[in-house]
Amino acid sequence: MIGSGIFIVEADIARGTDSPALLVGAWVLTAVLTMIGALSYGELAAMMPRAGGQYVYLRESLGPLWGFLYGWTLFLVIQTGTIAAVCVAFGKFLGVFFPTISTTHWLLHIAHVPALRIGPMVLGNMEIGLNTANLTGIVVLCFLAVVNVFGVKLGAMIQNVFTSAKAISLAGLVVLAFTVGRNATAWAANFGDGLSQFWRNAGWSTLHPVQVGMGGPIVLVNLAVIVAVVQTGSLFSSDAWNNITFTAGEVKNPKRNIPLSLVLGTGFVSSVYILASIGYMLVLPLHGDPNGTTVLARGIQFAAEDRVGTAALEQIFHSYGAWLMAGAILISTFGCANGLTLAGARVYYAMSRDGLFFKSVGRLHPRFKTPAAGLMIQAVWAVFLCLSGSYSQLLDYIIFAALFFYMLTILGLFVLRFKRPEAVRPYKALGYPVLPALYIVLAGWICIVLLRYKPQYTWPGMVLVLLGIPVYLFWSRRPGSQAQRESNSN
């Protein structure tokens, strides 16, 4: 879960909410959603500890079509898009050491996608090409794909080392922010006497400007809408919490360890993220000048390249601070990208074993016993996504699709309780049915808001999901597919 997001998205959330309280509130809402999701998935993971995770849960609860649509979308949008975004972030932070690595330093500008107006929405209006930041990301993701081909143990060893390092780095940032990093300027700007500044612009009657699409009109929205809009950043930062379920077939005692990992892992990371958000505001003012000459003058909203993490440590330790934080974040993003790479190919492997993906993806490498073909196909598509948009654009591209299938999977929890009441459940979802129902309501609201105010990626994402239906019909009719086997048995 700990990757690039917490060090970057804070700037975009701060610009959107323009309120210290709503900035923290966005992370609290994300924590609530993530914890409910983990508690619900724990029951499904203990019931069905198989490789493929969420794909298997959807297949068993709602049917093979929904399982396929998830795997299809995971490949086209969710997993590969997350890998691309994290690897592009790696390039952004490497730019601290090598300024020529930047999202504005173009090596090959392929095209500008023109703006397409549909009613109040604006689609497109984006640049496609190769710059030094996404080139760095491409090199990293290709390297990690190759590393994970050479064995589960090698990939897992890298993951364990980098997971520990990134957790320590983030915890260190929080401790520094709450101790030596606190300063009077940030406190007065973000908290003030009696927390008067903390609640600024956080009232129910306060209206917040939101741009509809890329280059679309500016509209004013209320608190419930703006917090949902900025969830693309905080939810992305907390995403991938479900990836442990993808590798269930390789986990010791999965009926116990996977639910435990889900709940403890999401609880720890969500708590640290909220503390980090508060910590940033103890070091830097929320508001700032985009043309400011110091990190304090630029504030959280206008941190250079949105690198709030490096700006905070630069404020604490001056010139060396940015280097220290950038180094820690490079470790974090590298480890996150490795974990995503390792987990994603297991879903395509499970789909292939059901006859719903290329046969080669369902075969393990004869020597290394890894899903080599799945790793390579995943890397190729992630490279394309690296070329197709900026970091923030990739977030919008990912989160709607991910939330949609999280809701369906939790709906599947209700279905399985009804269809298979006698099934062995080593762990039962805490707070069922109230908490899972609350998740569906909250996530559904966020999806509706994103469809209205972030249309440039949400609607194309929905179209991609629907395009999976004819693809499923093609795959399912092939000899050897699970659907074909079930049809023949009937």
Tab-separated table of C-alpha atoms in Angstrom:
chain	number	residue	atom	x	y	z
A	1	MET	CA	0.000	0.000	0.000
A	2	ILE	CA	2.774	2.468	0.810
A	3	GLY	CA	3.921	3.819	-2.539
A	4	SER	CA	4.129	7.206	-4.198
A	5	GLY	CA	0.704	8.624	-3.411
A	6	ILE	CA	1.117	9.933	0.128
A	7	PHE	CA	4.172	11.940	-0.982
A	8	ILE	CA	2.491	13.533	-4.032
A	9	VAL	CA	-1.335	13.635	-3.923
A	10	GLU	CA	-1.440	15.916	-0.878
A	11	ALA	CA	-0.878	18.943	-3.130
A	12	ASP	CA	-3.807	18.103	-5.409
A	13	ILE	CA	-6.126	17.382	-2.453
A	14	ALA	CA	-5.063	20.667	-0.834
A	15	ARG	CA	-5.819	22.610	-4.027
A	16	GLY	CA	-9.215	20.936	-4.317
A	17	THR	CA	-10.421	21.291	-0.727
A	18	ASP	CA	-8.622	24.543	0.184
A	19	SER	CA	-9.224	23.585	3.813
A	20	PRO	CA	-6.991	21.942	6.438
A	21	ALA	CA	-9.977	20.121	7.970
A	22	LEU	CA	-11.198	18.761	4.634
A	23	LEU	CA	-7.662	17.719	3.730
A	24	VAL	CA	-7.556	15.507	6.819
A	25	GLY	CA	-11.208	14.546	6.295
A	26	ALA	CA	-10.413	13.152	2.861
A	27	TRP	CA	-7.854	10.789	4.402
A	28	VAL	CA	-10.245	9.801	7.208
A	29	LEU	CA	-12.941	8.873	4.669
A	30	THR	CA	-10.387	6.830	2.721
A	31	ALA	CA	-9.320	5.080	5.942
A	32	VAL	CA	-12.941	4.193	6.755
A	33	LEU	CA	-13.557	2.791	3.267
A	34	THR	CA	-10.302	0.855	3.191
A	35	MET	CA	-10.801	-0.687	6.625
A	36	ILE	CA	-14.380	-1.764	5.838
A	37	GLY	CA	-13.141	-3.224	2.559
A	38	ALA	CA	-10.392	-5.160	4.320
A	39	LEU	CA	-12.784	-6.495	6.983
A	40	SER	CA	-15.172	-7.677	4.265
A	41	TYR	CA	-12.497	-9.172	2.016
A	42	GLY	CA	-11.100	-11.059	4.996
A	43	GLU	CA	-14.159	-13.320	5.025
A	44	LEU	CA	-13.914	-13.993	1.292
A	45	ALA	CA	-10.162	-14.644	1.508
A	46	ALA	CA	-10.587	-17.136	4.341
A	47	MET	CA	-13.390	-18.875	2.432
A	48	MET	CA	-11.530	-19.089	-0.875
A	49	PRO	CA	-7.749	-18.944	-0.349
A	50	ARG	CA	-6.846	-19.413	-4.020
A	51	ALA	CA	-4.591	-17.660	-6.515
A	52	GLY	CA	-6.510	-14.884	-8.230
A	53	GLY	CA	-8.124	-13.357	-5.144
A	54	GLN	CA	-10.802	-10.864	-6.102
A	55	TYR	CA	-11.253	-12.495	-9.510
A	56	VAL	CA	-12.174	-15.755	-7.758
A	57	TYR	CA	-14.547	-14.013	-5.295
A	58	LEU	CA	-16.488	-12.347	-8.108
A	59	ARG	CA	-16.567	-15.521	-10.166
A	60	GLU	CA	-17.948	-17.555	-7.284
A	61	SER	CA	-20.459	-14.967	-6.030
A	62	LEU	CA	-21.794	-13.125	-9.092
A	63	GLY	CA	-20.759	-15.516	-11.861
A	64	PRO	CA	-17.887	-16.027	-14.312
A	65	LEU	CA	-18.830	-12.967	-16.412
A	66	TRP	CA	-18.200	-10.593	-13.502
A	67	GLY	CA	-14.996	-12.374	-12.587
A	68	PHE	CA	-13.783	-11.984	-16.162
A	69	LEU	CA	-14.802	-8.316	-16.345
A	70	TYR	CA	-12.756	-7.653	-13.225
A	71	GLY	CA	-9.699	-9.458	-14.600
A	72	TRP	CA	-10.151	-7.687	-17.938
A	73	THR	CA	-10.365	-4.276	-16.240
A	74	LEU	CA	-7.531	-5.117	-13.863
A	75	PHE	CA	-5.327	-5.781	-16.864
A	76	LEU	CA	-6.413	-2.778	-18.946
A	77	VAL	CA	-6.846	-0.170	-16.210
A	78	ILE	CA	-6.446	-1.008	-12.537
A	79	GLN	CA	-3.232	-2.982	-12.012
A	80	THR	CA	-1.295	-1.822	-15.048
A	81	GLY	CA	-2.444	1.773	-14.540
A	82	THR	CA	-1.283	1.681	-10.928
A	83	ILE	CA	2.071	0.208	-11.942
A	84	ALA	CA	2.431	2.939	-14.575
A	85	ALA	CA	1.505	5.731	-12.136
A	86	VAL	CA	3.909	4.504	-9.439
A	87	CYS	CA	6.760	4.096	-11.940
A	88	VAL	CA	6.142	7.587	-13.373
A	89	ALA	CA	6.263	8.869	-9.778
A	90	PHE	CA	9.641	7.147	-9.418
A	91	GLY	CA	10.824	9.269	-12.344
A	92	LYS	CA	9.392	12.453	-10.780
A	93	PHE	CA	11.377	11.915	-7.573
A	94	LEU	CA	14.528	10.846	-9.356
A	95	GLY	CA	14.314	14.347	-10.844
A	96	VAL	CA	15.344	15.723	-7.429
A	97	PHE	CA	18.818	14.265	-8.052
A	98	PHE	CA	18.814	14.694	-11.835
A	99	PRO	CA	16.772	17.772	-12.843
A	100	THR	CA	16.715	16.732	-16.509
A	101	ILE	CA	14.284	13.967	-15.486
A	102	SER	CA	10.975	15.793	-15.612
A	103	THR	CA	7.439	15.436	-16.943
A	104	THR	CA	8.011	18.610	-18.976
A	105	HIS	CA	11.227	17.397	-20.654
A	106	TRP	CA	9.835	15.777	-23.806
A	107	LEU	CA	11.924	13.346	-25.845
A	108	LEU	CA	9.156	12.350	-28.238
A	109	HIS	CA	5.851	14.189	-28.363
A	110	ILE	CA	3.507	11.771	-30.125
A	111	ALA	CA	0.250	13.711	-30.103
A	112	HIS	CA	-2.057	16.118	-28.364
A	113	VAL	CA	-5.504	14.577	-27.852
A	114	PRO	CA	-7.903	17.437	-28.647
A	115	ALA	CA	-10.674	18.465	-26.289
A	116	LEU	CA	-14.028	16.860	-27.087
A	117	ARG	CA	-17.044	18.594	-25.569
A	118	ILE	CA	-20.090	16.487	-24.756
A	119	GLY	CA	-22.660	18.668	-23.020
A	120	PRO	CA	-21.013	20.075	-19.878
A	121	MET	CA	-18.183	17.531	-20.042
A	122	VAL	CA	-14.807	17.814	-21.736
A	123	LEU	CA	-12.984	14.635	-22.721
A	124	GLY	CA	-9.432	14.340	-24.031
A	125	ASN	CA	-7.263	17.482	-23.917
A	126	MET	CA	-4.108	15.565	-22.962
A	127	GLU	CA	-0.570	14.975	-24.169
A	128	ILE	CA	0.768	11.602	-25.308
A	129	GLY	CA	4.463	10.961	-25.688
A	130	LEU	CA	7.767	10.135	-24.073
A	131	ASN	CA	9.344	12.452	-21.532
A	132	THR	CA	12.294	11.778	-19.274
A	133	ALA	CA	10.063	11.012	-16.249
A	134	ASN	CA	7.934	8.352	-17.926
A	135	LEU	CA	10.991	6.950	-19.716
A	136	THR	CA	12.506	6.349	-16.269
A	137	GLY	CA	9.257	4.712	-15.203
A	138	ILE	CA	9.299	2.443	-18.239
A	139	VAL	CA	12.846	1.296	-17.490
A	140	VAL	CA	11.881	0.495	-13.876
A	141	LEU	CA	8.724	-1.449	-14.710
A	142	CYS	CA	10.498	-3.505	-17.395
A	143	PHE	CA	13.318	-4.286	-14.967
A	144	LEU	CA	10.869	-5.437	-12.289
A	145	ALA	CA	8.952	-7.610	-14.752
A	146	VAL	CA	12.173	-9.411	-15.669
A	147	VAL	CA	13.234	-9.758	-12.004
A	148	ASN	CA	9.909	-11.376	-11.095
A	149	VAL	CA	10.265	-13.882	-13.921
A	150	PHE	CA	13.365	-15.274	-12.217
A	151	GLY	CA	11.461	-16.590	-9.225
A	152	VAL	CA	8.925	-15.942	-6.523
A	153	LYS	CA	11.604	-16.004	-3.830
A	154	LEU	CA	13.654	-13.279	-5.534
A	155	GLY	CA	10.612	-11.043	-6.035
A	156	ALA	CA	9.418	-11.702	-2.472
A	157	MET	CA	12.880	-10.979	-1.039
A	158	ILE	CA	12.995	-7.610	-2.825
A	159	GLN	CA	9.471	-6.913	-1.597
A	160	ASN	CA	10.284	-7.682	2.036
A	161	VAL	CA	13.376	-5.466	2.028
A	162	PHE	CA	11.661	-2.509	0.390
A	163	THR	CA	8.432	-2.844	2.394
A	164	SER	CA	10.393	-2.502	5.632
A	165	ALA	CA	12.399	0.419	4.257
A	166	LYS	CA	9.382	2.384	3.018
A	167	ALA	CA	7.424	1.832	6.253
A	168	ILE	CA	10.391	3.104	8.295
A	169	SER	CA	10.802	6.096	5.939
A	170	LEU	CA	7.177	7.175	6.261
A	171	ALA	CA	7.156	6.662	10.025
A	172	GLY	CA	10.356	8.722	10.249
A	173	LEU	CA	8.751	11.549	8.282
A	174	VAL	CA	5.785	11.588	10.676
A	175	VAL	CA	8.012	11.664	13.761
A	176	LEU	CA	10.151	14.492	12.338
A	177	ALA	CA	7.080	16.519	11.360
A	178	PHE	CA	5.587	16.252	14.847
A	179	THR	CA	8.854	17.113	16.613
A	180	VAL	CA	11.688	19.142	15.063
A	181	GLY	CA	9.701	20.077	11.953
A	182	ARG	CA	6.929	22.067	13.624
A	183	ASN	CA	7.099	25.778	12.979
A	184	ALA	CA	5.057	28.829	13.951
A	185	THR	CA	4.312	29.895	10.356
A	186	ALA	CA	2.662	26.577	9.418
A	187	TRP	CA	0.787	26.393	12.726
A	188	ALA	CA	-0.650	29.908	12.379
A	189	ALA	CA	-1.674	29.277	8.753
A	190	ASN	CA	-3.217	25.826	9.214
A	191	PHE	CA	-4.425	25.708	12.805
A	192	GLY	CA	-4.390	29.143	14.473
A	193	ASP	CA	-5.691	30.088	17.892
A	194	GLY	CA	-8.390	27.666	19.004
A	195	LEU	CA	-8.057	25.809	15.670
A	196	SER	CA	-9.826	28.718	13.957
A	197	GLN	CA	-7.820	28.268	10.750
A	198	PHE	CA	-8.152	24.475	10.737
A	199	TRP	CA	-11.903	24.662	10.051
A	200	ARG	CA	-11.573	27.301	7.344
A	201	ASN	CA	-13.705	26.547	4.246
A	202	ALA	CA	-15.054	23.370	5.865
A	203	GLY	CA	-18.662	24.464	6.454
A	204	TRP	CA	-21.647	22.766	4.823
A	205	SER	CA	-22.582	26.035	3.129
A	206	THR	CA	-19.085	26.652	1.690
A	207	LEU	CA	-18.856	26.186	-2.080
A	208	HIS	CA	-15.723	24.858	-3.761
A	209	PRO	CA	-14.701	25.352	-7.415
A	210	VAL	CA	-14.254	22.191	-9.511
A	211	GLN	CA	-13.279	21.979	-13.161
A	212	VAL	CA	-15.451	19.518	-15.099
A	213	GLY	CA	-13.044	17.414	-17.151
A	214	MET	CA	-9.815	18.657	-18.732
A	215	GLY	CA	-10.332	22.289	-19.653
A	216	GLY	CA	-14.067	22.194	-18.963
A	217	PRO	CA	-16.182	24.763	-17.141
A	218	ILE	CA	-15.651	25.665	-13.481
A	219	VAL	CA	-18.630	24.809	-11.258
A	220	LEU	CA	-19.214	25.315	-7.535
A	221	VAL	CA	-19.924	22.258	-5.394
A	222	ASN	CA	-20.626	21.557	-1.732
A	223	LEU	CA	-18.611	19.713	0.896
A	224	ALA	CA	-20.013	16.238	0.094
A	225	VAL	CA	-19.038	16.579	-3.563
A	226	ILE	CA	-15.558	18.078	-3.131
A	227	VAL	CA	-14.477	15.395	-0.637
A	228	ALA	CA	-15.649	12.739	-3.118
A	229	VAL	CA	-13.814	14.440	-5.997
A	230	VAL	CA	-10.456	14.501	-4.193
A	231	GLN	CA	-10.775	10.833	-3.215
A	232	THR	CA	-8.964	9.915	-6.434
A	233	GLY	CA	-5.716	10.883	-4.724
A	234	SER	CA	-6.237	9.478	-1.244
A	235	LEU	CA	-7.901	6.269	-2.455
A	236	PHE	CA	-5.088	5.689	-4.925
A	237	SER	CA	-2.539	6.100	-2.133
A	238	SER	CA	-4.369	3.438	-0.122
A	239	ASP	CA	-5.084	1.137	-3.037
A	240	ALA	CA	-3.481	-2.267	-3.640
A	241	TRP	CA	-4.508	-3.350	-0.124
A	242	ASN	CA	-6.269	-6.302	-1.789
A	243	ASN	CA	-3.182	-7.511	-3.683
A	244	ILE	CA	-2.310	-10.038	-0.970
A	245	THR	CA	-5.405	-12.001	-2.050
A	246	PHE	CA	-4.008	-12.414	-5.581
A	247	THR	CA	-1.135	-14.523	-4.283
A	248	ALA	CA	-3.201	-16.598	-1.834
A	249	GLY	CA	-2.027	-19.821	-3.426
A	250	GLU	CA	1.555	-19.031	-2.363
A	251	VAL	CA	0.817	-17.872	1.215
A	252	LYS	CA	1.333	-20.204	4.195
A	253	ASN	CA	-1.883	-20.886	6.148
A	254	PRO	CA	-3.884	-18.453	3.951
A	255	LYS	CA	-7.154	-18.936	5.867
A	256	ARG	CA	-5.547	-17.242	8.853
A	257	ASN	CA	-2.751	-15.094	7.453
A	258	ILE	CA	-4.576	-13.332	4.615
A	259	PRO	CA	-7.452	-11.898	6.732
A	260	LEU	CA	-4.894	-10.937	9.378
A	261	SER	CA	-2.651	-9.226	6.807
A	262	LEU	CA	-5.605	-7.358	5.307
A	263	VAL	CA	-6.858	-5.947	8.590
A	264	LEU	CA	-3.527	-5.190	10.287
A	265	GLY	CA	-1.889	-3.855	7.137
A	266	THR	CA	-4.695	-1.488	6.161
A	267	GLY	CA	-5.134	-0.325	9.751
A	268	PHE	CA	-1.460	0.555	10.140
A	269	VAL	CA	-1.092	2.290	6.778
A	270	SER	CA	-4.358	4.253	7.070
A	271	SER	CA	-3.350	5.538	10.520
A	272	VAL	CA	0.100	6.592	9.322
A	273	TYR	CA	-1.397	8.369	6.282
A	274	ILE	CA	-3.679	10.479	8.480
A	275	LEU	CA	-0.744	11.336	10.741
A	276	ALA	CA	1.403	12.197	7.698
A	277	SER	CA	-1.296	14.567	6.408
A	278	ILE	CA	-1.383	16.365	9.763
A	279	GLY	CA	2.417	16.285	9.857
A	280	TYR	CA	2.705	18.064	6.520
A	281	MET	CA	0.540	20.876	7.899
A	282	LEU	CA	2.784	21.223	10.945
A	283	VAL	CA	5.724	21.870	8.600
A	284	LEU	CA	4.210	23.735	5.625
A	285	PRO	CA	1.272	26.130	5.247
A	286	LEU	CA	-1.605	24.768	3.175
A	287	HIS	CA	-1.806	27.908	1.034
A	288	GLY	CA	1.098	29.185	-0.980
A	289	ASP	CA	2.311	31.137	-3.977
A	290	PRO	CA	2.955	29.070	-7.135
A	291	ASN	CA	5.807	31.486	-7.906
A	292	GLY	CA	7.272	31.340	-4.395
A	293	THR	CA	11.042	31.026	-4.129
A	294	THR	CA	11.071	28.838	-0.989
A	295	VAL	CA	9.215	25.673	0.006
A	296	LEU	CA	7.504	27.616	2.813
A	297	ALA	CA	6.324	30.254	0.352
A	298	ARG	CA	4.968	27.657	-2.093
A	299	GLY	CA	3.170	25.755	0.642
A	300	ILE	CA	1.498	22.365	0.263
A	301	GLN	CA	-0.715	23.440	-2.629
A	302	PHE	CA	2.168	24.474	-4.875
A	303	ALA	CA	5.043	22.231	-3.852
A	304	ALA	CA	7.414	21.804	-6.811
A	305	GLU	CA	6.157	18.987	-9.095
A	306	ASP	CA	3.627	18.278	-6.276
A	307	ARG	CA	6.448	16.642	-4.286
A	308	VAL	CA	5.074	17.552	-0.838
A	309	GLY	CA	7.141	14.883	0.933
A	310	THR	CA	10.437	16.309	-0.284
A	311	ALA	CA	9.237	19.875	0.353
A	312	ALA	CA	8.467	19.006	3.991
A	313	LEU	CA	11.869	17.480	4.642
A	314	GLU	CA	13.580	20.299	2.764
A	315	GLN	CA	11.900	22.740	5.154
A	316	ILE	CA	13.197	20.713	8.116
A	317	PHE	CA	16.746	19.996	6.915
A	318	HIS	CA	17.102	22.616	4.150
A	319	SER	CA	18.940	21.529	0.978
A	320	TYR	CA	19.846	18.043	2.229
A	321	GLY	CA	16.285	17.339	3.314
A	322	ALA	CA	14.921	17.135	-0.226
A	323	TRP	CA	17.595	14.581	-1.130
A	324	LEU	CA	16.918	12.491	1.975
A	325	MET	CA	13.172	12.406	1.354
A	326	ALA	CA	13.518	11.786	-2.370
A	327	GLY	CA	15.809	8.837	-1.644
A	328	ALA	CA	13.293	7.389	0.811
A	329	ILE	CA	10.445	7.859	-1.677
A	330	LEU	CA	12.429	6.196	-4.460
A	331	ILE	CA	12.774	3.177	-2.172
A	332	SER	CA	9.047	3.317	-1.437
A	333	THR	CA	7.913	3.567	-5.063
A	334	PHE	CA	10.321	0.870	-6.207
A	335	GLY	CA	9.028	-1.537	-3.563
A	336	CYS	CA	5.415	-0.675	-4.343
A	337	ALA	CA	5.894	-1.233	-8.082
A	338	ASN	CA	7.558	-4.583	-7.381
A	339	GLY	CA	4.645	-5.751	-5.222
A	340	LEU	CA	2.103	-4.705	-7.851
A	341	THR	CA	4.063	-6.474	-10.578
A	342	LEU	CA	4.364	-9.666	-8.555
A	343	ALA	CA	0.652	-9.797	-7.619
A	344	GLY	CA	-1.071	-8.771	-10.859
A	345	ALA	CA	0.171	-11.610	-13.045
A	346	ARG	CA	-1.410	-14.139	-10.635
A	347	VAL	CA	-4.889	-12.930	-11.623
A	348	TYR	CA	-4.227	-13.353	-15.345
A	349	TYR	CA	-2.843	-16.803	-14.526
A	350	ALA	CA	-6.113	-17.760	-12.771
A	351	MET	CA	-8.147	-16.406	-15.714
A	352	SER	CA	-6.098	-18.408	-18.165
A	353	ARG	CA	-6.576	-21.570	-16.114
A	354	ASP	CA	-10.329	-20.970	-16.498
A	355	GLY	CA	-9.873	-20.672	-20.269
A	356	LEU	CA	-10.602	-16.931	-20.227
A	357	PHE	CA	-7.193	-15.569	-21.236
A	358	PHE	CA	-4.291	-16.522	-23.470
A	359	LYS	CA	-3.166	-20.106	-22.838
A	360	SER	CA	0.476	-19.095	-22.473
A	361	VAL	CA	-0.415	-16.908	-19.480
A	362	GLY	CA	-1.726	-19.976	-17.653
A	363	ARG	CA	1.584	-21.828	-17.899
A	364	LEU	CA	4.397	-21.398	-15.409
A	365	HIS	CA	7.974	-20.929	-16.544
A	366	PRO	CA	9.486	-24.457	-16.726
A	367	ARG	CA	12.512	-23.481	-14.645
A	368	PHE	CA	11.474	-20.605	-12.399
A	369	LYS	CA	7.820	-21.665	-11.862
A	370	THR	CA	6.547	-18.107	-12.329
A	371	PRO	CA	3.775	-16.760	-14.642
A	372	ALA	CA	6.369	-15.341	-17.034
A	373	ALA	CA	4.010	-14.680	-19.955
A	374	GLY	CA	1.572	-12.820	-17.691
A	375	LEU	CA	4.382	-10.671	-16.307
A	376	MET	CA	5.565	-9.735	-19.798
A	377	ILE	CA	2.084	-8.938	-21.153
A	378	GLN	CA	1.378	-6.839	-18.064
A	379	ALA	CA	4.629	-4.900	-18.567
A	380	VAL	CA	3.928	-4.186	-22.241
A	381	TRP	CA	0.518	-2.675	-21.518
A	382	ALA	CA	1.847	-0.698	-18.528
A	383	VAL	CA	4.472	0.834	-20.845
A	384	PHE	CA	1.686	2.056	-23.120
A	385	LEU	CA	-0.123	3.618	-20.147
A	386	CYS	CA	3.080	5.368	-19.085
A	387	LEU	CA	2.981	7.167	-22.418
A	388	SER	CA	-0.704	8.015	-22.247
A	389	GLY	CA	-0.950	10.529	-19.422
A	390	SER	CA	0.477	12.286	-16.404
A	391	TYR	CA	0.542	10.956	-12.851
A	392	SER	CA	-2.693	12.729	-11.821
A	393	GLN	CA	-4.461	11.657	-15.026
A	394	LEU	CA	-3.545	8.038	-14.357
A	395	LEU	CA	-5.093	8.301	-10.874
A	396	ASP	CA	-8.449	9.345	-12.320
A	397	TYR	CA	-8.114	6.517	-14.820
A	398	ILE	CA	-7.640	3.912	-12.081
A	399	ILE	CA	-9.807	4.777	-9.098
A	400	PHE	CA	-13.276	4.718	-10.647
A	401	ALA	CA	-12.774	1.238	-12.096
A	402	ALA	CA	-11.218	-0.051	-8.865
A	403	LEU	CA	-14.070	1.300	-6.712
A	404	PHE	CA	-16.684	-0.158	-9.053
A	405	PHE	CA	-15.322	-3.671	-8.602
A	406	TYR	CA	-14.716	-3.241	-4.872
A	407	MET	CA	-18.438	-2.501	-4.535
A	408	LEU	CA	-19.367	-5.545	-6.613
A	409	THR	CA	-17.071	-7.798	-4.588
A	410	ILE	CA	-18.582	-6.641	-1.292
A	411	LEU	CA	-22.028	-7.127	-2.823
A	412	GLY	CA	-20.820	-10.669	-3.548
A	413	LEU	CA	-20.308	-11.115	0.210
A	414	PHE	CA	-24.073	-10.687	0.687
A	415	VAL	CA	-24.774	-13.053	-2.219
A	416	LEU	CA	-22.533	-15.794	-0.831
A	417	ARG	CA	-24.068	-15.501	2.650
A	418	PHE	CA	-27.420	-16.228	0.947
A	419	LYS	CA	-26.264	-18.823	-1.626
A	420	ARG	CA	-23.823	-20.731	0.593
A	421	PRO	CA	-24.925	-20.334	4.216
A	422	GLU	CA	-23.337	-23.676	5.088
A	423	ALA	CA	-19.870	-22.798	3.709
A	424	VAL	CA	-16.971	-22.894	6.158
A	425	ARG	CA	-16.014	-19.338	7.154
A	426	PRO	CA	-12.893	-19.323	9.348
A	427	TYR	CA	-13.377	-15.575	9.668
A	428	LYS	CA	-16.628	-13.603	9.400
A	429	ALA	CA	-16.739	-9.947	8.357
A	430	LEU	CA	-16.885	-7.658	11.375
A	431	GLY	CA	-19.962	-5.426	11.367
A	432	TYR	CA	-21.846	-7.423	8.746
A	433	PRO	CA	-24.280	-6.387	7.239
A	434	VAL	CA	-24.086	-2.721	8.326
A	435	LEU	CA	-20.437	-1.955	7.492
A	436	PRO	CA	-20.394	-3.677	4.055
A	437	ALA	CA	-23.643	-1.867	3.162
A	438	LEU	CA	-22.106	1.439	4.284
A	439	TYR	CA	-19.125	0.782	2.007
A	440	ILE	CA	-21.397	0.243	-0.996
A	441	VAL	CA	-23.292	3.492	-0.284
A	442	LEU	CA	-20.157	5.625	0.204
A	443	ALA	CA	-18.242	4.145	-2.737
A	444	GLY	CA	-21.348	4.425	-4.917
A	445	TRP	CA	-21.588	8.146	-4.120
A	446	ILE	CA	-17.923	8.679	-5.008
A	447	CYS	CA	-18.405	6.856	-8.325
A	448	ILE	CA	-21.437	9.005	-9.209
A	449	VAL	CA	-19.490	12.192	-8.413
A	450	LEU	CA	-16.467	11.072	-10.469
A	451	LEU	CA	-18.679	10.251	-13.458
A	452	ARG	CA	-20.019	13.816	-13.326
A	453	TYR	CA	-16.887	15.815	-12.493
A	454	LYS	CA	-14.013	13.604	-13.726
A	455	PRO	CA	-15.505	12.377	-17.016
A	456	GLN	CA	-12.331	12.259	-19.093
A	457	TYR	CA	-11.325	8.893	-17.619
A	458	THR	CA	-14.365	7.553	-15.755
A	459	TRP	CA	-16.622	7.248	-18.796
A	460	PRO	CA	-13.918	5.697	-20.986
A	461	GLY	CA	-13.213	3.364	-18.056
A	462	MET	CA	-16.864	2.314	-17.976
A	463	VAL	CA	-16.774	1.733	-21.742
A	464	LEU	CA	-13.686	-0.485	-21.297
A	465	VAL	CA	-15.564	-2.571	-18.728
A	466	LEU	CA	-18.526	-2.988	-21.104
A	467	LEU	CA	-16.232	-3.898	-23.999
A	468	GLY	CA	-15.197	-6.882	-21.911
A	469	ILE	CA	-18.638	-8.451	-22.399
A	470	PRO	CA	-18.164	-9.438	-26.079
A	471	VAL	CA	-14.600	-10.493	-25.266
A	472	TYR	CA	-15.953	-12.755	-22.521
A	473	LEU	CA	-18.509	-14.249	-24.891
A	474	PHE	CA	-15.678	-15.055	-27.303
A	475	TRP	CA	-13.391	-16.587	-24.676
A	476	SER	CA	-16.155	-18.477	-22.864
A	477	ARG	CA	-17.191	-20.338	-26.020
A	478	ARG	CA	-13.721	-21.627	-26.675
A	479	PRO	CA	-13.077	-25.279	-25.828
A	480	GLY	CA	-11.504	-25.617	-22.396
A	481	SER	CA	-13.052	-22.515	-20.833
A	482	GLN	CA	-14.819	-22.882	-17.499
A	483	ALA	CA	-18.100	-21.627	-18.969
A	484	GLN	CA	-17.844	-24.141	-21.824
A	485	ARG	CA	-17.115	-26.979	-19.379
A	486	GLU	CA	-20.135	-26.039	-17.270
A	487	SER	CA	-22.322	-25.839	-20.395
A	488	ASN	CA	-21.201	-29.295	-21.543
A	489	SER	CA	-21.831	-30.805	-18.088
A	490	ASN	CA	-25.398	-29.505	-18.169
